[in-house]
Tab-separated table of N, CA and C in Angstrom:
chain	number	residue	atom	x	y	z
A	1	UNK	N	-134.841	233.292	-43.805
A	1	UNK	CA	-134.357	234.624	-43.720
A	1	UNK	C	-133.129	234.969	-44.227
A	2	UNK	N	-132.213	233.965	-44.057
A	2	UNK	CA	-130.940	234.009	-44.619
A	2	UNK	C	-130.882	233.942	-46.174
A	3	UNK	N	-131.837	233.178	-46.782
A	3	UNK	CA	-131.940	233.145	-48.216
A	3	UNK	C	-132.316	234.455	-48.639
A	4	UNK	N	-133.252	235.113	-48.232
A	4	UNK	CA	-133.671	236.484	-48.634
A	4	UNK	C	-132.521	237.500	-48.539
A	5	UNK	N	-131.756	237.457	-47.599
A	5	UNK	CA	-130.586	238.355	-47.534
A	5	UNK	C	-129.500	238.099	-48.591
A	6	UNK	N	-129.538	236.778	-48.753
A	6	UNK	CA	-128.335	236.362	-49.847
A	6	UNK	C	-128.854	236.741	-51.138
A	7	UNK	N	-130.233	236.545	-51.467
A	7	UNK	CA	-130.912	237.086	-52.729
A	7	UNK	C	-130.647	238.516	-52.864
A	8	UNK	N	-130.887	239.484	-51.756
A	8	UNK	CA	-130.760	240.702	-51.890
A	8	UNK	C	-129.203	241.000	-52.365
A	9	UNK	N	-128.335	240.549	-51.669
A	9	UNK	CA	-126.928	240.838	-52.091
A	9	UNK	C	-126.335	240.340	-53.432
A	10	UNK	N	-126.982	239.217	-53.820
A	10	UNK	CA	-126.829	238.823	-55.132
A	10	UNK	C	-127.335	239.712	-56.135
A	11	UNK	N	-128.441	240.421	-55.951
A	11	UNK	CA	-128.819	241.505	-57.008
A	11	UNK	C	-128.319	242.830	-56.565
A	12	UNK	N	-127.809	243.024	-55.482
A	12	UNK	CA	-127.313	244.328	-55.072
A	12	UNK	C	-126.101	244.716	-56.053
A	13	UNK	N	-125.255	243.761	-56.398
A	13	UNK	CA	-124.033	244.065	-57.073
A	13	UNK	C	-124.300	244.486	-58.534
A	14	UNK	N	-125.094	243.768	-59.150
A	14	UNK	CA	-125.488	244.211	-60.631
A	14	UNK	C	-126.168	245.478	-60.511
A	15	UNK	N	-126.819	245.819	-59.503
A	15	UNK	CA	-127.603	247.154	-59.336
A	15	UNK	C	-126.622	248.280	-59.189
A	16	UNK	N	-125.603	248.087	-58.417
A	16	UNK	CA	-124.701	249.188	-58.064
A	16	UNK	C	-123.373	249.417	-58.777
A	17	UNK	N	-122.971	248.415	-59.558
A	17	UNK	CA	-121.627	248.536	-60.144
A	17	UNK	C	-121.886	249.332	-61.396
A	18	UNK	N	-122.822	249.385	-62.137
A	18	UNK	CA	-123.070	250.340	-63.229
A	18	UNK	C	-123.074	251.742	-62.648
A	19	UNK	N	-123.837	251.920	-61.686
A	19	UNK	CA	-123.894	253.318	-61.069
A	19	UNK	C	-122.602	253.745	-60.670
A	20	UNK	N	-121.857	253.046	-59.874
A	20	UNK	CA	-120.471	253.510	-59.485
A	20	UNK	C	-119.487	253.702	-60.562
A	21	UNK	N	-119.617	252.967	-61.629
A	21	UNK	CA	-118.730	252.909	-62.784
A	21	UNK	C	-119.148	254.335	-63.408
A	22	UNK	N	-120.271	254.754	-63.649
A	22	UNK	CA	-120.787	255.942	-64.354
A	22	UNK	C	-120.170	257.164	-63.473
A	23	UNK	N	-120.408	257.043	-62.048
A	23	UNK	CA	-119.733	258.147	-61.319
A	23	UNK	C	-118.288	258.334	-61.362
A	24	UNK	N	-117.555	257.052	-61.467
A	24	UNK	CA	-116.164	257.116	-61.566
A	24	UNK	C	-115.655	257.730	-62.998
A	25	UNK	N	-116.414	257.326	-64.051
A	25	UNK	CA	-116.170	258.032	-65.385
A	25	UNK	C	-116.249	259.467	-65.241
A	26	UNK	N	-117.456	259.962	-64.499
A	26	UNK	CA	-117.476	261.410	-64.378
A	26	UNK	C	-116.160	261.982	-63.845
A	27	UNK	N	-115.654	261.354	-62.873
A	27	UNK	CA	-114.416	262.005	-62.217
A	27	UNK	C	-113.202	261.918	-62.988
A	28	UNK	N	-113.072	260.786	-63.937
A	28	UNK	CA	-111.954	260.534	-64.713
A	28	UNK	C	-111.915	261.302	-66.174
A	29	UNK	N	-113.048	261.661	-66.494
A	29	UNK	CA	-113.326	262.377	-67.692
A	29	UNK	C	-113.262	263.747	-67.642
A	30	UNK	N	-112.770	264.453	-68.572
A	30	UNK	CA	-112.672	265.866	-68.750
A	30	UNK	C	-113.937	266.530	-69.356
A	31	UNK	N	-114.797	267.102	-68.561
A	31	UNK	CA	-116.116	267.549	-69.078
A	31	UNK	C	-115.922	268.918	-69.537
A	32	UNK	N	-116.910	269.242	-70.417
A	32	UNK	CA	-116.992	270.732	-70.967
A	32	UNK	C	-118.382	270.910	-71.626
A	33	UNK	N	-118.771	272.146	-71.638
A	33	UNK	CA	-120.097	272.359	-72.224
A	33	UNK	C	-119.900	272.432	-73.782
A	34	UNK	N	-120.300	271.412	-74.370
A	34	UNK	CA	-120.049	271.309	-75.780
A	34	UNK	C	-121.361	271.308	-76.650
A	35	UNK	N	-122.448	271.001	-76.180
A	35	UNK	CA	-123.618	270.813	-76.963
A	35	UNK	C	-124.230	272.180	-77.190
A	36	UNK	N	-124.951	272.348	-78.266
A	36	UNK	CA	-125.569	273.636	-78.540
A	36	UNK	C	-126.715	273.929	-77.474
A	37	UNK	N	-127.304	273.044	-76.967
A	37	UNK	CA	-128.241	273.201	-75.992
A	37	UNK	C	-127.610	273.714	-74.592
A	38	UNK	N	-126.753	273.107	-74.208
A	38	UNK	CA	-125.741	273.584	-73.065
A	38	UNK	C	-125.290	275.043	-73.092
A	39	UNK	N	-124.609	275.267	-74.281
A	39	UNK	CA	-124.199	276.665	-74.245
A	39	UNK	C	-125.283	277.691	-74.567
A	40	UNK	N	-126.403	277.451	-74.986
A	40	UNK	CA	-127.633	278.132	-75.134
A	40	UNK	C	-128.192	278.510	-73.749
A	41	UNK	N	-128.241	277.291	-72.935
A	41	UNK	CA	-128.693	277.465	-71.603
A	41	UNK	C	-127.851	278.189	-70.731
A	42	UNK	N	-126.665	278.096	-70.703
A	42	UNK	CA	-125.713	278.874	-69.820
A	42	UNK	C	-125.810	280.405	-70.304
A	43	UNK	N	-125.890	280.694	-71.641
A	43	UNK	CA	-125.818	282.148	-71.909
A	43	UNK	C	-127.140	282.855	-71.793
A	44	UNK	N	-128.310	282.136	-71.445
A	44	UNK	CA	-129.717	282.680	-71.091
A	44	UNK	C	-129.703	283.433	-69.948
A	45	UNK	N	-129.632	284.700	-69.874
A	45	UNK	CA	-129.790	285.469	-68.652
A	45	UNK	C	-128.658	285.253	-67.616
A	46	UNK	N	-128.597	286.226	-66.630
A	46	UNK	CA	-127.474	286.426	-65.632
A	46	UNK	C	-128.069	285.788	-64.368
A	47	UNK	N	-129.181	285.707	-64.171
A	47	UNK	CA	-129.928	285.494	-62.987
A	47	UNK	C	-130.959	284.338	-63.186
A	48	UNK	N	-131.427	283.662	-62.172
A	48	UNK	CA	-132.429	282.548	-62.326
A	48	UNK	C	-133.567	282.982	-62.922
A	49	UNK	N	-134.067	284.101	-62.580
A	49	UNK	CA	-135.456	284.481	-63.160
A	49	UNK	C	-135.349	284.873	-64.659
A	50	UNK	N	-134.298	285.420	-65.002
A	50	UNK	CA	-134.211	285.689	-66.405
A	50	UNK	C	-133.955	284.536	-67.304
A	51	UNK	N	-133.174	283.668	-66.705
A	51	UNK	CA	-132.882	282.304	-67.284
A	51	UNK	C	-134.059	281.490	-67.471
A	52	UNK	N	-134.872	281.399	-66.393
A	52	UNK	CA	-136.126	280.617	-66.359
A	52	UNK	C	-137.024	281.293	-67.682
A	53	UNK	N	-137.220	282.546	-67.479
A	53	UNK	CA	-138.221	283.149	-68.598
A	53	UNK	C	-137.553	282.821	-69.854
A	54	UNK	N	-136.278	282.945	-70.125
A	54	UNK	CA	-135.821	282.609	-71.486
A	54	UNK	C	-136.189	281.235	-71.910
A	55	UNK	N	-135.775	280.276	-71.058
A	55	UNK	CA	-135.914	279.164	-71.195
A	55	UNK	C	-137.437	278.365	-71.386
A	56	UNK	N	-138.191	279.013	-70.532
A	56	UNK	CA	-139.748	278.661	-70.710
A	56	UNK	C	-140.377	279.231	-71.854
A	57	UNK	N	-139.819	280.524	-72.322
A	57	UNK	CA	-140.344	280.994	-73.547
A	57	UNK	C	-139.710	280.091	-74.717
A	58	UNK	N	-138.674	279.782	-74.731
A	58	UNK	CA	-138.176	278.819	-75.715
A	58	UNK	C	-138.848	277.512	-75.869
A	59	UNK	N	-139.382	276.956	-74.741
A	59	UNK	CA	-140.105	275.782	-74.746
A	59	UNK	C	-141.508	276.062	-75.413
A	60	UNK	N	-142.116	277.063	-74.990
A	60	UNK	CA	-143.444	277.522	-75.459
A	60	UNK	C	-143.402	277.786	-76.912
A	61	UNK	N	-142.148	278.238	-77.413
A	61	UNK	CA	-142.150	278.666	-78.939
A	61	UNK	C	-142.101	277.232	-79.761
A	62	UNK	N	-141.688	276.090	-79.078
A	62	UNK	CA	-141.767	274.870	-79.760
A	62	UNK	C	-143.184	274.086	-79.442
A	63	UNK	N	-144.045	274.667	-78.728
A	63	UNK	CA	-145.309	274.175	-78.375
A	63	UNK	C	-145.100	273.201	-77.097
A	64	UNK	N	-144.109	273.363	-76.485
A	64	UNK	CA	-144.055	272.523	-75.121
A	64	UNK	C	-144.258	273.390	-74.005
A	65	UNK	N	-144.952	272.712	-72.944
A	65	UNK	CA	-145.286	273.593	-71.690
A	65	UNK	C	-144.416	272.688	-70.605
A	66	UNK	N	-143.299	273.109	-70.253
A	66	UNK	CA	-142.473	272.381	-69.174
A	66	UNK	C	-142.075	273.447	-68.307
A	67	UNK	N	-142.893	274.004	-67.446
A	67	UNK	CA	-142.365	274.827	-66.305
A	67	UNK	C	-141.548	274.360	-65.386
A	68	UNK	N	-141.750	272.968	-64.943
A	68	UNK	CA	-140.925	272.503	-63.833
A	68	UNK	C	-139.580	272.354	-64.315
A	69	UNK	N	-139.451	271.633	-65.578
A	69	UNK	CA	-138.157	271.478	-66.112
A	69	UNK	C	-137.299	272.805	-66.462
A	70	UNK	N	-138.082	273.949	-66.815
A	70	UNK	CA	-137.385	275.224	-67.115
A	70	UNK	C	-137.087	275.823	-65.998
A	71	UNK	N	-137.613	275.659	-64.736
A	71	UNK	CA	-137.237	276.025	-63.372
A	71	UNK	C	-136.021	275.297	-63.013
A	72	UNK	N	-136.125	273.867	-63.209
A	72	UNK	CA	-134.943	273.005	-62.730
A	72	UNK	C	-133.614	273.563	-63.705
A	73	UNK	N	-133.829	273.616	-64.941
A	73	UNK	CA	-132.646	274.065	-65.745
A	73	UNK	C	-132.185	275.321	-65.251
A	74	UNK	N	-132.958	276.322	-65.159
A	74	UNK	CA	-132.620	277.819	-64.867
A	74	UNK	C	-131.904	277.706	-63.315
A	75	UNK	N	-132.127	276.947	-62.333
A	75	UNK	CA	-131.634	276.923	-61.236
A	75	UNK	C	-130.158	276.206	-61.127
A	76	UNK	N	-130.359	275.046	-61.627
A	76	UNK	CA	-128.990	274.257	-61.772
A	76	UNK	C	-128.033	274.785	-62.727
A	77	UNK	N	-128.317	275.229	-63.924
A	77	UNK	CA	-127.482	275.912	-64.821
A	77	UNK	C	-126.969	277.190	-64.230
A	78	UNK	N	-127.543	277.845	-63.424
A	78	UNK	CA	-127.050	279.135	-62.734
A	78	UNK	C	-126.074	278.588	-61.706
A	79	UNK	N	-126.345	277.571	-61.043
A	79	UNK	CA	-125.282	277.084	-59.821
A	79	UNK	C	-124.146	276.537	-60.341
A	80	UNK	N	-124.247	275.602	-61.543
A	80	UNK	CA	-123.206	275.008	-62.110
A	80	UNK	C	-122.623	275.561	-63.360
A	81	UNK	N	-122.831	276.719	-63.540
A	81	UNK	CA	-122.322	277.529	-64.768
A	81	UNK	C	-121.064	277.205	-65.201
A	82	UNK	N	-120.028	277.154	-64.258
A	82	UNK	CA	-118.660	277.097	-64.482
A	82	UNK	C	-118.215	275.627	-64.302
A	83	UNK	N	-119.019	274.578	-63.980
A	83	UNK	CA	-118.775	273.414	-63.612
A	83	UNK	C	-119.613	272.338	-64.250
A	84	UNK	N	-119.214	271.889	-65.390
A	84	UNK	CA	-120.192	271.058	-66.190
A	84	UNK	C	-120.172	269.576	-65.420
A	85	UNK	N	-118.997	269.291	-64.749
A	85	UNK	CA	-118.997	267.864	-64.103
A	85	UNK	C	-120.026	267.779	-63.041
A	86	UNK	N	-120.250	269.055	-62.280
A	86	UNK	CA	-121.335	268.987	-61.304
A	86	UNK	C	-122.533	268.816	-61.693
A	87	UNK	N	-122.844	269.363	-62.950
A	87	UNK	CA	-124.119	269.157	-63.545
A	87	UNK	C	-124.348	267.687	-63.879
A	88	UNK	N	-123.243	266.982	-64.457
A	88	UNK	CA	-123.373	265.664	-64.566
A	88	UNK	C	-123.726	264.842	-63.241
A	89	UNK	N	-122.859	265.192	-62.216
A	89	UNK	CA	-123.167	264.596	-60.925
A	89	UNK	C	-124.634	264.784	-60.557
A	90	UNK	N	-125.097	265.912	-60.643
A	90	UNK	CA	-126.616	266.092	-60.315
A	90	UNK	C	-127.507	265.231	-60.933
A	91	UNK	N	-127.336	265.166	-62.303
A	91	UNK	CA	-128.137	264.122	-63.075
A	91	UNK	C	-127.953	262.614	-62.565
A	92	UNK	N	-126.828	262.402	-62.267
A	92	UNK	CA	-126.487	260.977	-61.788
A	92	UNK	C	-127.287	260.881	-60.452
A	93	UNK	N	-127.240	261.868	-59.520
A	93	UNK	CA	-128.062	261.841	-58.257
A	93	UNK	C	-129.648	261.669	-58.693
A	94	UNK	N	-129.938	262.446	-59.548
A	94	UNK	CA	-131.449	262.420	-59.869
A	94	UNK	C	-131.821	261.085	-60.325
A	95	UNK	N	-131.036	260.494	-61.067
A	95	UNK	CA	-131.332	259.031	-61.702
A	95	UNK	C	-131.243	258.173	-60.642
A	96	UNK	N	-130.346	258.283	-59.752
A	96	UNK	CA	-130.284	257.420	-58.435
A	96	UNK	C	-131.446	257.463	-57.587
A	97	UNK	N	-131.906	258.658	-57.550
A	97	UNK	CA	-133.217	259.035	-56.612
A	97	UNK	C	-134.312	258.410	-57.506
A	98	UNK	N	-134.524	258.525	-58.686
A	98	UNK	CA	-135.568	257.825	-59.446
A	98	UNK	C	-135.471	256.343	-59.395
A	99	UNK	N	-134.321	255.700	-59.412
A	99	UNK	CA	-134.298	254.232	-59.082
A	99	UNK	C	-134.614	253.837	-57.672
A	100	UNK	N	-134.361	254.714	-56.721
A	100	UNK	CA	-134.703	254.428	-55.343
A	100	UNK	C	-136.033	254.635	-55.203
A	101	UNK	N	-136.779	255.567	-55.562
A	101	UNK	CA	-138.227	255.873	-55.352
A	101	UNK	C	-138.954	254.706	-56.031
A	102	UNK	N	-138.608	254.474	-57.296
A	102	UNK	CA	-139.439	253.424	-57.981
A	102	UNK	C	-139.058	252.128	-57.415
A	103	UNK	N	-137.829	251.770	-56.975
A	103	UNK	CA	-137.584	250.493	-56.262
A	103	UNK	C	-138.205	250.410	-54.928
A	104	UNK	N	-138.407	251.542	-54.316
A	104	UNK	CA	-139.279	251.323	-52.943
A	104	UNK	C	-140.632	251.150	-53.301
A	105	UNK	N	-141.116	251.687	-54.399
A	105	UNK	CA	-142.487	251.459	-54.548
A	105	UNK	C	-142.831	249.873	-55.137
A	106	UNK	N	-141.810	249.535	-55.828
A	106	UNK	CA	-141.887	248.047	-56.287
A	106	UNK	C	-141.741	246.993	-54.980
A	107	UNK	N	-140.819	247.545	-54.113
A	107	UNK	CA	-140.630	246.741	-52.744
A	107	UNK	C	-141.893	246.801	-52.098
A	108	UNK	N	-142.577	247.845	-51.940
A	108	UNK	CA	-143.845	247.975	-51.097
A	108	UNK	C	-144.920	247.255	-51.701
A	109	UNK	N	-144.995	247.256	-53.047
A	109	UNK	CA	-146.132	246.570	-53.728
A	109	UNK	C	-146.003	245.124	-53.684
A	110	UNK	N	-144.616	244.602	-53.945
A	110	UNK	CA	-144.408	243.128	-53.882
A	110	UNK	C	-144.159	242.572	-52.558
A	111	UNK	N	-143.809	243.328	-51.605
A	111	UNK	CA	-143.514	242.844	-50.316
A	111	UNK	C	-142.374	242.029	-50.124
A	112	UNK	N	-141.514	241.945	-51.263
A	112	UNK	CA	-140.264	241.277	-51.164
A	112	UNK	C	-139.067	242.203	-51.035
A	113	UNK	N	-138.024	241.740	-50.192
A	113	UNK	CA	-136.820	242.694	-49.837
A	113	UNK	C	-136.082	242.635	-51.126
A	114	UNK	N	-135.868	241.581	-51.932
A	114	UNK	CA	-134.867	241.621	-52.834
A	114	UNK	C	-135.597	242.304	-54.323
A	115	UNK	N	-136.861	242.603	-54.300
A	115	UNK	CA	-137.302	243.158	-55.487
A	115	UNK	C	-136.765	244.532	-55.854
A	116	UNK	N	-136.379	245.399	-54.842
A	116	UNK	CA	-135.669	246.751	-55.013
A	116	UNK	C	-134.418	246.532	-55.966
A	117	UNK	N	-133.356	245.710	-55.498
A	117	UNK	CA	-132.152	245.566	-56.398
A	117	UNK	C	-132.560	244.959	-57.697
A	118	UNK	N	-133.520	244.143	-57.710
A	118	UNK	CA	-133.655	243.354	-58.920
A	118	UNK	C	-134.414	244.619	-59.941
A	119	UNK	N	-135.155	245.234	-59.493
A	119	UNK	CA	-135.821	246.309	-60.362
A	119	UNK	C	-134.741	247.264	-60.755
A	120	UNK	N	-133.767	247.562	-59.948
A	120	UNK	CA	-132.743	248.644	-60.332
A	120	UNK	C	-131.870	247.829	-61.414
A	121	UNK	N	-131.535	246.730	-61.181
A	121	UNK	CA	-130.684	245.901	-62.127
A	121	UNK	C	-131.242	245.805	-63.424
A	122	UNK	N	-132.657	245.418	-63.468
A	122	UNK	CA	-133.335	245.364	-64.680
A	122	UNK	C	-133.466	246.691	-65.536
A	123	UNK	N	-133.715	247.711	-64.746
A	123	UNK	CA	-133.838	249.114	-65.248
A	123	UNK	C	-132.524	249.372	-65.923
A	124	UNK	N	-131.287	249.114	-65.299
A	124	UNK	CA	-130.052	249.349	-65.745
A	124	UNK	C	-129.750	248.623	-67.070
A	125	UNK	N	-130.528	247.701	-67.207
A	125	UNK	CA	-130.087	246.816	-68.533
A	125	UNK	C	-130.736	247.514	-69.820
A	126	UNK	N	-131.593	248.423	-69.709
A	126	UNK	CA	-132.097	249.321	-70.765
A	126	UNK	C	-131.152	250.386	-71.114
A	127	UNK	N	-130.749	250.427	-72.289
A	127	UNK	CA	-129.828	251.422	-72.722
A	127	UNK	C	-130.390	252.883	-72.789
A	128	UNK	N	-131.700	253.041	-73.014
A	128	UNK	CA	-132.233	254.361	-72.833
A	128	UNK	C	-131.968	255.081	-71.677
A	129	UNK	N	-132.007	254.261	-70.607
A	129	UNK	CA	-131.893	255.069	-69.315
A	129	UNK	C	-130.617	255.647	-69.115
A	130	UNK	N	-129.464	255.176	-69.774
A	130	UNK	CA	-128.209	255.780	-69.698
A	130	UNK	C	-128.180	257.257	-70.281
A	131	UNK	N	-129.161	257.493	-71.204
A	131	UNK	CA	-129.142	258.809	-71.569
A	131	UNK	C	-129.299	259.837	-70.696
A	132	UNK	N	-129.998	259.486	-69.516
A	132	UNK	CA	-130.146	260.362	-68.449
A	132	UNK	C	-128.842	260.938	-67.620
A	133	UNK	N	-127.769	259.933	-67.824
A	133	UNK	CA	-126.617	260.264	-67.331
A	133	UNK	C	-125.639	261.179	-67.976
A	134	UNK	N	-125.854	260.925	-69.327
A	134	UNK	CA	-124.837	261.612	-70.343
A	134	UNK	C	-125.476	262.703	-71.062
A	135	UNK	N	-126.543	262.955	-71.102
A	135	UNK	CA	-127.397	264.046	-71.915
A	135	UNK	C	-127.897	265.005	-70.953
A	136	UNK	N	-127.480	266.191	-70.766
A	136	UNK	CA	-127.953	267.149	-69.748
A	136	UNK	C	-129.475	267.625	-70.145
A	137	UNK	N	-129.838	267.637	-71.368
A	137	UNK	CA	-130.981	268.280	-71.695
A	137	UNK	C	-132.318	267.166	-71.721
A	138	UNK	N	-131.983	265.954	-71.245
A	138	UNK	CA	-133.056	265.133	-71.123
A	138	UNK	C	-134.070	265.469	-69.968
A	139	UNK	N	-135.322	265.584	-70.335
A	139	UNK	CA	-136.353	266.289	-69.335
A	139	UNK	C	-137.153	264.897	-68.633
A	140	UNK	N	-137.080	263.833	-69.324
A	140	UNK	CA	-138.079	262.736	-68.954
A	140	UNK	C	-137.778	262.359	-67.445
A	141	UNK	N	-136.635	262.550	-66.904
A	141	UNK	CA	-136.288	262.006	-65.766
A	141	UNK	C	-137.182	262.540	-64.610
A	142	UNK	N	-137.301	263.846	-64.751
A	142	UNK	CA	-138.254	264.605	-63.648
A	142	UNK	C	-139.543	264.001	-63.646
A	143	UNK	N	-140.199	263.800	-64.864
A	143	UNK	CA	-141.508	263.192	-64.892
A	143	UNK	C	-141.714	261.879	-64.264
A	144	UNK	N	-140.575	261.089	-64.530
A	144	UNK	CA	-140.580	259.700	-64.024
A	144	UNK	C	-140.313	259.854	-62.404
A	145	UNK	N	-139.480	260.785	-61.960
A	145	UNK	CA	-139.291	261.021	-60.433
A	145	UNK	C	-140.746	261.370	-59.754
A	146	UNK	N	-141.572	262.338	-60.487
A	146	UNK	CA	-142.554	262.654	-59.964
A	146	UNK	C	-143.619	261.635	-59.929
A	147	UNK	N	-143.773	260.789	-60.944
A	147	UNK	CA	-144.783	259.747	-61.021
A	147	UNK	C	-144.408	258.755	-60.056
A	148	UNK	N	-143.076	258.564	-59.725
A	148	UNK	CA	-142.628	257.527	-58.722
A	148	UNK	C	-143.028	257.981	-57.340
A	149	UNK	N	-142.847	259.209	-56.997
A	149	UNK	CA	-143.114	259.748	-55.815
A	149	UNK	C	-144.718	259.750	-55.384
A	150	UNK	N	-145.416	259.948	-56.657
A	150	UNK	CA	-147.006	259.825	-56.505
A	150	UNK	C	-147.402	258.386	-56.163
A	151	UNK	N	-146.672	257.497	-56.852
A	151	UNK	CA	-146.969	256.137	-56.619
A	151	UNK	C	-146.778	255.615	-55.188
A	152	UNK	N	-145.583	256.283	-54.650
A	152	UNK	CA	-145.310	255.954	-53.246
A	152	UNK	C	-146.307	256.722	-52.387
A	153	UNK	N	-146.881	257.712	-52.641
A	153	UNK	CA	-147.792	258.360	-51.713
A	153	UNK	C	-149.089	257.772	-51.823
A	154	UNK	N	-149.441	257.189	-52.927
A	154	UNK	CA	-150.639	256.359	-53.095
A	154	UNK	C	-150.748	255.082	-52.226
């Protein structure tokens, strides 16, 4: 039993240090709406319904059907219109939620207590995952979240 808890804590630090460092960087950095996508999403409509309609039609114009992501963007760009750091913190929370949901699934499947922090540490070793934290217009994280939730329900 003691060895399992030691293994858990050994993997706990490489799993949490990058996440806390990213959160600290959000606090120390000066954020602004700088990308063309961000400025376009902020200027689309004045209320959530108009913004959703505009974003959804924009996706359809490019042949993409993403109603969940359009609703997500419409709600949160309306809420955090004047606070880009809040939007980045939201993306950080979503990424941590994805890591938690998938980590819980891995732990339930393997039956090992240490598998969750090992999964998180290994996932954080892939540089593509970091795009979720720093690019607001990435939509894949919602799909990964819903897949993880479905796996846990299964």
